[in-house]
XYZ file of C-alpha atoms in Angstrom:
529
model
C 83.755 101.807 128.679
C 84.342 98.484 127.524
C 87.783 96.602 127.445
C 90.074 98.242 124.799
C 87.599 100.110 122.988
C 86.389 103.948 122.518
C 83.510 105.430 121.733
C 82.557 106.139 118.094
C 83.077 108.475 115.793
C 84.532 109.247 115.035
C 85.683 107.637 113.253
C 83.766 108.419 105.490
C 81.621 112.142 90.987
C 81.860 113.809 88.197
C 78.694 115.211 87.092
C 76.460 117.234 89.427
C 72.761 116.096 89.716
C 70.657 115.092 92.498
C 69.232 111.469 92.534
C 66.379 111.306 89.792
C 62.440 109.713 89.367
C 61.940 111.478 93.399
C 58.445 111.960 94.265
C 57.722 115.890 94.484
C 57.711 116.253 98.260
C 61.338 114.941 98.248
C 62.633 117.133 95.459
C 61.107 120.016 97.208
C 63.098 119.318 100.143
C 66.385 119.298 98.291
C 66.118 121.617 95.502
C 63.006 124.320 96.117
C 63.144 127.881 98.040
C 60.692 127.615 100.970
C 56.877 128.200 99.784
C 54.330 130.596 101.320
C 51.301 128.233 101.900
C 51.045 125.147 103.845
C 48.607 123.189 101.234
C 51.436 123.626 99.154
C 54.931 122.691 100.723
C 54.068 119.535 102.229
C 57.349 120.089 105.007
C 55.653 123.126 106.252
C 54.710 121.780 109.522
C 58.392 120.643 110.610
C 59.790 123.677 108.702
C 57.558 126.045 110.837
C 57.851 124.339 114.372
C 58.782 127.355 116.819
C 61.475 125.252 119.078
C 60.841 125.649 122.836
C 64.250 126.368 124.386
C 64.826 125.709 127.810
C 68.399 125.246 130.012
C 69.618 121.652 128.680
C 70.915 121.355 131.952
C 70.579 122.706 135.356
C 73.974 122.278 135.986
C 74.917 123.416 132.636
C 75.731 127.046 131.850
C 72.173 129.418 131.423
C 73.025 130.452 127.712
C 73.406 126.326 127.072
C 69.860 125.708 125.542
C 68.154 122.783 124.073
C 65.004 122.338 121.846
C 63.752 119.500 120.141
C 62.107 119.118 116.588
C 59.907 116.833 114.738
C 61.159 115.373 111.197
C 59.994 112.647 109.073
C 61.444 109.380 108.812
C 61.256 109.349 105.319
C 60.906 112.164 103.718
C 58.930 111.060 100.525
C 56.219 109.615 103.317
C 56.310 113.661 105.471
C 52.923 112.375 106.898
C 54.125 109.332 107.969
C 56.536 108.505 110.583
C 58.343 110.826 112.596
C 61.988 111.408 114.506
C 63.045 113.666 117.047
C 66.368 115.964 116.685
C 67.369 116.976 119.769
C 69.376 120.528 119.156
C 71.218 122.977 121.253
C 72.422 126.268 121.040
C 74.252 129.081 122.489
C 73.451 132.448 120.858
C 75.898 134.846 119.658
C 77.827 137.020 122.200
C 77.656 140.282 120.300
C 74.135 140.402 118.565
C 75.859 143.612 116.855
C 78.219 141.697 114.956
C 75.877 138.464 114.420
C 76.343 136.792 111.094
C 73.838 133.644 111.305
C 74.014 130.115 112.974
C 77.240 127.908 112.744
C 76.039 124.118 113.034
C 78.432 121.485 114.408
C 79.138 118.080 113.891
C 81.662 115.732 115.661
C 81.739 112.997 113.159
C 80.872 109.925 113.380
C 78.938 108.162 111.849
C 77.826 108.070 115.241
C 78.628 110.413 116.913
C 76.626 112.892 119.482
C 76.810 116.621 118.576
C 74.449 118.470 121.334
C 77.578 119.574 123.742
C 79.468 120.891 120.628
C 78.208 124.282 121.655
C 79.892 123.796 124.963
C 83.164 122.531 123.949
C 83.434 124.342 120.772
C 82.974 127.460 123.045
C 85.955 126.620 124.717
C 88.349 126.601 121.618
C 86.724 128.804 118.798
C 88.159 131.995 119.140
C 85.978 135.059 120.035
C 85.858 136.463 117.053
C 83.572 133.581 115.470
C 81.202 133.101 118.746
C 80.560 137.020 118.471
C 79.279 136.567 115.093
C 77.373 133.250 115.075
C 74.603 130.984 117.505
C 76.568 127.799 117.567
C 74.265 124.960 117.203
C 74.655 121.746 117.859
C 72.389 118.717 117.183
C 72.340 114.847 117.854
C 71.697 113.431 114.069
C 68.884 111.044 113.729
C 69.309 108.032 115.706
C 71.924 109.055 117.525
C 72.523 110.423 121.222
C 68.912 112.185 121.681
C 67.753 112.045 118.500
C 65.264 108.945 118.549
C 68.506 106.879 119.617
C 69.159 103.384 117.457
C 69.876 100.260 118.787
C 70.526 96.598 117.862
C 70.727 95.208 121.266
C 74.595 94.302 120.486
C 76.487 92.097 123.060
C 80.511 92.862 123.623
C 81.323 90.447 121.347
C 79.544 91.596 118.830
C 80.335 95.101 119.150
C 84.185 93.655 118.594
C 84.584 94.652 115.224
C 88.727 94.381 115.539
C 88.707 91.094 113.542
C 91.820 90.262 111.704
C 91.352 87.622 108.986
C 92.231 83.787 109.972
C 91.210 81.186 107.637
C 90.705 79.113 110.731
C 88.053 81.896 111.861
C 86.721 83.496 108.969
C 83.880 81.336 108.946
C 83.050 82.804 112.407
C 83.858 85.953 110.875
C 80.668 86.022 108.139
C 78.687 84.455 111.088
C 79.460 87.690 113.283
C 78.747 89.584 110.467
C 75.481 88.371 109.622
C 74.148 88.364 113.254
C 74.715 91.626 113.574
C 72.872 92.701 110.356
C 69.847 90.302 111.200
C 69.435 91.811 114.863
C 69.555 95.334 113.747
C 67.010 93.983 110.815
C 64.910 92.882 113.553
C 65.419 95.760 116.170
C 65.177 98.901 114.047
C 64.258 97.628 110.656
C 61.823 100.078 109.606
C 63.713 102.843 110.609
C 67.333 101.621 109.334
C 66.863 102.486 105.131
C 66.431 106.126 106.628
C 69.207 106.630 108.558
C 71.581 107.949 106.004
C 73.683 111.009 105.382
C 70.920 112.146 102.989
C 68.637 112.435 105.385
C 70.605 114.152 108.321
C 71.608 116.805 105.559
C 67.622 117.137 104.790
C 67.240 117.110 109.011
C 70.046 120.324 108.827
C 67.728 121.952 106.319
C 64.980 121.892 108.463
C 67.091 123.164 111.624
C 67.594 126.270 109.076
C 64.273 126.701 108.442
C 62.956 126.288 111.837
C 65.541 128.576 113.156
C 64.569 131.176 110.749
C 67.797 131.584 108.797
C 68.415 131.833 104.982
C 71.588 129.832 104.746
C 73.918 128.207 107.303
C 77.532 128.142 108.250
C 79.133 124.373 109.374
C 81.556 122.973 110.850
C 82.007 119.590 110.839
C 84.903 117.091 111.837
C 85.672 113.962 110.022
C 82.411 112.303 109.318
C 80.702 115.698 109.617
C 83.040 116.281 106.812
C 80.999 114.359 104.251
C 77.347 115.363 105.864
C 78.867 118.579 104.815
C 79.878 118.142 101.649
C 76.350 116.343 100.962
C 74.553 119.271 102.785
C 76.318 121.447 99.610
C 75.612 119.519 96.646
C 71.837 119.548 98.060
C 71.175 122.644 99.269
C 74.111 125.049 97.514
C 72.098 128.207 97.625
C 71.758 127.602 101.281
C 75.389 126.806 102.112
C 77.378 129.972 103.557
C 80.186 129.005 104.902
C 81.611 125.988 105.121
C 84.719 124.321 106.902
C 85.399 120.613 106.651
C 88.063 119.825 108.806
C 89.913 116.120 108.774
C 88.072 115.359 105.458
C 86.184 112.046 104.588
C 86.928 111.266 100.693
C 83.147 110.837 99.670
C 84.074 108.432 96.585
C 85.554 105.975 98.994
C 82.523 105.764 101.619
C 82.071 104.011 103.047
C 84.188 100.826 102.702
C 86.771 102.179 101.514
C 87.175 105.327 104.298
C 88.064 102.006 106.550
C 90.731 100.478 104.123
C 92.357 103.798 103.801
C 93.532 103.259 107.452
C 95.297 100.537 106.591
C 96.542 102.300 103.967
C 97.604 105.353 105.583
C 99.075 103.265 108.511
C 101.894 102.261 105.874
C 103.909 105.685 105.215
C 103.220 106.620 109.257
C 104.530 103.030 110.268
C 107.813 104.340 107.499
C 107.939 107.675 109.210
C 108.076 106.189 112.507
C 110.462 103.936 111.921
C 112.939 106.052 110.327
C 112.478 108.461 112.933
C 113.048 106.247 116.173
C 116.467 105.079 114.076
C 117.458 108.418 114.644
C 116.960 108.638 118.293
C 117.858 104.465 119.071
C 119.952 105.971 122.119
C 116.807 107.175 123.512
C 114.494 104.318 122.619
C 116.729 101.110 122.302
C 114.584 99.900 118.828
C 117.183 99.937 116.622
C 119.787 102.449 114.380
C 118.292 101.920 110.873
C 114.402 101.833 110.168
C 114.612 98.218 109.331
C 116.057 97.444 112.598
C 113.463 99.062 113.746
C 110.834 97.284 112.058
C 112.391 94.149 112.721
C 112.049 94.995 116.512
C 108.213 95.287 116.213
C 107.495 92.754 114.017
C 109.426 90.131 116.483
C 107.271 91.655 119.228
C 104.330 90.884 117.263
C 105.186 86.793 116.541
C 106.745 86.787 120.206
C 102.710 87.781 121.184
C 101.469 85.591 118.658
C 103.426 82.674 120.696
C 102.364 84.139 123.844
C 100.526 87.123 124.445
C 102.470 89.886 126.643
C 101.313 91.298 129.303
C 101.838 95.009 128.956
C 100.020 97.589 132.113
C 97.935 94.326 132.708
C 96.286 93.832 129.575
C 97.498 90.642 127.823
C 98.143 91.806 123.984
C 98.260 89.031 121.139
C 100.082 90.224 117.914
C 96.663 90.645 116.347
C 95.977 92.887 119.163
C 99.342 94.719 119.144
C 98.722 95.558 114.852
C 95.027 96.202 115.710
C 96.487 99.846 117.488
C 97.879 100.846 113.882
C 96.734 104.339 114.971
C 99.953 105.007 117.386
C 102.431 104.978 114.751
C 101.150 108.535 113.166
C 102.391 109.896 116.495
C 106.278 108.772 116.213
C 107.566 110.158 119.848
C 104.197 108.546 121.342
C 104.814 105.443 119.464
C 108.054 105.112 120.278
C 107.524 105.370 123.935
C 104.839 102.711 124.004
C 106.623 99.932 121.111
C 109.678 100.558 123.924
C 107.649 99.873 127.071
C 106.226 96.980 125.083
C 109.935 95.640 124.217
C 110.575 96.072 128.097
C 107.479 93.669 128.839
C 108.268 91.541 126.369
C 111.106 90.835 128.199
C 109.144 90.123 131.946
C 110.010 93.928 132.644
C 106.637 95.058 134.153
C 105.356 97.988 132.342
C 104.260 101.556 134.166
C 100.414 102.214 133.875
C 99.685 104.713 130.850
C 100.522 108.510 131.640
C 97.156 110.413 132.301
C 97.444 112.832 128.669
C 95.928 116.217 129.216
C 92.602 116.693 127.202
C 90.170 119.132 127.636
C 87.308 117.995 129.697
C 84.084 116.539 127.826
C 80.906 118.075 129.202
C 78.261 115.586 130.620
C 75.518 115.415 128.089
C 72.455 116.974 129.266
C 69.852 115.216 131.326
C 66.916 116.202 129.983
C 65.978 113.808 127.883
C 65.599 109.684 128.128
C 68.765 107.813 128.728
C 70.549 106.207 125.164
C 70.982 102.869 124.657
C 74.402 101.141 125.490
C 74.947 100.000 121.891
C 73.427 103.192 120.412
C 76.916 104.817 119.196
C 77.567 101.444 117.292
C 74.508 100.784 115.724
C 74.269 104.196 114.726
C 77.744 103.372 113.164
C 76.568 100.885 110.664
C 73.408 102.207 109.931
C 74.863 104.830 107.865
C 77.969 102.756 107.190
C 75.953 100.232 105.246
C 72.609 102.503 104.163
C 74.755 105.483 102.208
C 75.892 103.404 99.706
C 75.556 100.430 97.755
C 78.857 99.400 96.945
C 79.599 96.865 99.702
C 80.460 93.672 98.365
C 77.769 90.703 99.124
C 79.798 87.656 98.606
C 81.978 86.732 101.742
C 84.304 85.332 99.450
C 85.115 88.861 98.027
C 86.082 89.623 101.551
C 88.077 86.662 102.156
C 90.116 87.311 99.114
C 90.522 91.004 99.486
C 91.663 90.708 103.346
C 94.472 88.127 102.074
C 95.330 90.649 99.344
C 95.477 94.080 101.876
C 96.993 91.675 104.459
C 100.087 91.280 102.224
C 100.238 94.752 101.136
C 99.275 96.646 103.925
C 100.709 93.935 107.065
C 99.819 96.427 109.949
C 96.337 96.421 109.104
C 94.691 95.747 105.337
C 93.260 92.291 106.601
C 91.593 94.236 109.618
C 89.641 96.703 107.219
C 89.027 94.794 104.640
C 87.711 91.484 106.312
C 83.961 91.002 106.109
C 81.657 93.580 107.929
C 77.788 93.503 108.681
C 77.171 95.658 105.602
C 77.637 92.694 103.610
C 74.625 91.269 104.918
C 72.838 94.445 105.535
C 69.366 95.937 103.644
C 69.959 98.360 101.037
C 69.079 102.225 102.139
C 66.387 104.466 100.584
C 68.295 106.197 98.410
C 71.733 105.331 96.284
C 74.824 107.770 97.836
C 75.197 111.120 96.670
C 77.766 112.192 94.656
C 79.900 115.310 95.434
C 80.763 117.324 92.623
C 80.127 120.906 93.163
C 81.551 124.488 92.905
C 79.823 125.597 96.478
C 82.750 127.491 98.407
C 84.471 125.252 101.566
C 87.623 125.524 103.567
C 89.093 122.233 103.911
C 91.576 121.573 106.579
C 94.071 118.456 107.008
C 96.765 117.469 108.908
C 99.667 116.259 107.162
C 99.809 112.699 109.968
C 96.052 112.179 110.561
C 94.939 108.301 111.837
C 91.732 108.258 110.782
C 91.518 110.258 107.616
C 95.168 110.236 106.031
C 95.757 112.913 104.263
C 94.540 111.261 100.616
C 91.347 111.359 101.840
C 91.309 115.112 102.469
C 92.389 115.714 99.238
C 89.639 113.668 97.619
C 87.378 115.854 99.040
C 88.830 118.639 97.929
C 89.023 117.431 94.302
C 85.348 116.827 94.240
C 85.008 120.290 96.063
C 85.947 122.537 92.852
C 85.040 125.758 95.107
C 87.062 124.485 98.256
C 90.372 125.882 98.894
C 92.481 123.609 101.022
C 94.691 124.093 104.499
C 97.500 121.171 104.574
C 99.235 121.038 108.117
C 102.832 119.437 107.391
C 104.256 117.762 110.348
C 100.505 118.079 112.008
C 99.749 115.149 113.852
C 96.264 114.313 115.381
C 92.586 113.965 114.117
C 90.960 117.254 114.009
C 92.438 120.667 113.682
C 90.947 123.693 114.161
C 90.692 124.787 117.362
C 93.821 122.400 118.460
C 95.775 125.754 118.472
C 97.048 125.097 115.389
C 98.837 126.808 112.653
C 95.496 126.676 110.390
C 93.477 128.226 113.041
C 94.200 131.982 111.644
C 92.761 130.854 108.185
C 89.575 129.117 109.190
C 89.080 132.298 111.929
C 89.292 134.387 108.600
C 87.081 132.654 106.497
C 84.393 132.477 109.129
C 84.984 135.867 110.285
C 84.948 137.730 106.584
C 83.322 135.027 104.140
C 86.549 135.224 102.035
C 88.464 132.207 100.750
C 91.802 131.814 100.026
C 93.062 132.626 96.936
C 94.856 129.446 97.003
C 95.636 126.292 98.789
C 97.840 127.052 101.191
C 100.645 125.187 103.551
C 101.669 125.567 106.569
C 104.296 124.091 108.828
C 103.241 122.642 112.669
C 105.268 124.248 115.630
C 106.962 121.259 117.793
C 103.738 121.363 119.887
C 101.463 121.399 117.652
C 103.556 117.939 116.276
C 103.109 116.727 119.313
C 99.529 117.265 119.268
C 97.831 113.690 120.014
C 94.116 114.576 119.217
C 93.385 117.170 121.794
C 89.928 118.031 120.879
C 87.133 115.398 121.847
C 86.081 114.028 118.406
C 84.444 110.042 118.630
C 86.539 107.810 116.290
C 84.312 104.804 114.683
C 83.597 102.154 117.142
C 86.147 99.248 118.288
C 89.379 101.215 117.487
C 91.795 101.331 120.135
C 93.536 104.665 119.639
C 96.956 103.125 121.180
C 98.623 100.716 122.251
């Protein structure tokens, strides 16, 4: 793990149509039922591969299986290039009860989803494993799944790059030599690495696995491969959950400047709550006082960094962990351990937190490149859409802008990024308008998609009913033990929505909760301080 960074995530309309002038092969893999001949249904031979399951694993549980498939590249060329999508599974406990296949996605863009199965088995209730194969899958050029890379050095997989004048220049130069040696790397297979084509990927999963529709669930980024996977395929979308919800009219550009804007109100909450408690914490009795006390931190390490549990934090670096402030008693502790070594007091090393354990990915396959997690990142990042700005001076202006309206963080997400410099993908983004049926959960205090963006998905998800955790803290929610859990357990369990969004309230624990399932958040974000 490199120094101060985690691995990705992860962790991003008002007419409904599918893209037009497609050649026929390409709108009969979004829009057509399957055909009976293979002369005529030109995806035939991925849609009728028979996967050959073995153990993923030997020292992985027996029912843990993996396959892997054949798609194409691009999927108005099926004869031409192909990708593999490395899948796993573990089949339904009570074959009785057995409803169809639940696929999983951790988010991303980025990140792996072949151990979801595993995991997942340890938090989903039994009610939904008796009824459903969970299946997981690595999406194209990720993990497994003909794996991307750039051949990225640390420096340039440092994305944390506040805006300078002095350095900008640097900045756009970072930028572009990251574009130009993924270009060079992968460029034939970047245009195709979108969330268009992963949905098209899931489609084929269906097929191959025999089933007429599929139930999802997908966290954060698996939010919007969801929503996608609906407005393509509704007929073959059963049900769906979409937990920690990417807005899809802000990908992707503006799913990263929504952190800085979300880090404003939890930076408010925060402060207003460690007022309250300044015999505890020694920050300060009001919430200015308060925010006074970290902002002098913040020029004292812009004089001279601090050394806080032996890593020496400049201001930059000390706004850069924006993310700790939607946890106020964790935030509190760690702004009040960084007063402390502010002042020479040497801080204690971080407090092991208790997660559950991640399983080892499985071995059966070639090893993934260092870098693949990142360049996987920006492949989609840049390919889904079209809307990134390709003057650096639009960045320049709009990182001063954010950096005086959102100080923690707005010059951070909206300084320049490779996309700028970055080949367009092979199709424009999709856009999600649709009446398909979807639970959508949110918690109230998420880091890396606020609660906004939740509700823009919902908004372009007329069929969606919505689960809003107040006081919920933490990215991801069901299966965190939450208060949500017995609604999404019902809708996978009986089909049946809602009647209406509903609310409900987090217990102190649940509060408390600091991300306890094992999602990837996008790449270079230090989750705290």
């Amino acid at each position: 793990m490199r120094s101060r960074r985690i691995a990705p995530l992860v962790a991003l309309g008002a007419v409904t149509t599918l893209i037009p002038a497609l050649t026929p092969a390409l709108a009969f893999a979004d829009t057509q039922p399957a055909r009976s001949t293979a002369s005529a249904d030109p995806l035939a031979p991925y849609t009728r591969q028979t996967p050959r399951w073995k153990r993923c694993d030997a020292e992985a549980p027996a029912n843990y299986q993996c396959a892997t498939l054949k798609v194409p590249l691009d999927y108005t060329r099926p004869n031409g290039g192909k990708l593999d999508i490395a899948l796993s599974r573990i089949k339904a406990t009570s074959p009785q009860k057995r409803h169809g296949v639940l696929l999983l996605n951790p988010g991303g863009p980025g990140g792996p989803g072949l151990d979801m199965p595993l995991y997942m088995g340890a938090e989903l209730p039994t009610a939904v494993k008796e009824r459903y194969d969970l299946i997981g899958f690595d999406p194209r050029g990720v993990g497994l799944s003909s794996p991307v890379s750039c051949g990225l050095n640390d420096d340039e997989l440092n994305w944390q790059r506040p805006y300078k004048r002095e350095t900008f220049a640097r900045d756009v130069r970072w930028a572009r030599t990251v574009a130009d040696k993924c270009r060079t790397k992968a460029g034939d297979v970047l245009p195709h690495l979108t969330t268009r084509n992963t949905a098209r990927d899931m489609d084929v999963i269906r097929a191959v696995l025999g089933e007429k529709k599929i139930s999802y669930l997908g966290y954060s980024y698996g939010t919007y491969l969801g929503a996608v996977y609906t407005q393509m395929f509704p007929k073959r979308s059963d049900r769906i959950v979409l937990d920690s919800a990417v807005d899809p009219q802000r990908i992707w550009r503006g799913m990263i400047q929504v952190w800085a804007e979300g880090a404003e109100p939890a930076f408010e909450r925060w402060s207003r709550w460690t007022a309250e408690r300044d015999a505890t914490y020694g920050l300060g009795g009001t919430p200015a006082a308060v925010a006074q006390t970290f902002w002098d931190l913040v020029a004292q390490a812009d004089r001279k960094p601090i050394d806080f549990q032996g890593t020496l934090l400049t201001g930059d670096d000390i706004r850069s962990g924006r993310a700790v402030f939607f946890d106020v008693k964790g935030a509190a502790e760690a702004i009040a351990e960084l007063k402390k070594a502010a002042k020479g007091t040497p801080s204690p090393a971080p407090s092991k937190r208790s997660t559950p354990p991640r399983p080892v990915p499985p071995s059966f396959a070639r090893a993934v490149p260092s870098d693949n997690s990142d360049a996987a990142f920006w492949a989609v990042a840049c390919a889904d859409t079209r809307a990134w700005p390709r003057d650096p001076e639009q960045y320049r202006r709009d990182a001063i802008r954010d950096k005086a309206t959102y100080p923690l963080y707005g010059d951070f997400a909206s300084n320049i990024k490779p996309c700028a410099f970055w080949k367009n993908g092979s199709e424009p983004a999709t856009k999600v308008d649709n009446a398909v049926g979807a639970l959508v959960l949110q918690n109230e205090w998420d880091s890396q998609t606020p609660l906004v963006s939740g509700q823009g998905l919902h908004r372009s998800m007329k069929g969606s009913r919505m689960v809003t955790v107040l006081d919920g803290q933490g990215h991801g929610v069901y299966g965190s033990k939450s208060c949500a859990d017995r609604t999404a357990t019902a809708y996978l369990t009986t089909g049946r929505l809602p009647a209406a969004d509903l609310t409900c309230r987090a217990t102190p624990a649940q509060a408390r909760n600091r991300t306890a399932l094992p999602l990837p958040t996008p790449p270079g974000l230090p989750a705290r301080l």
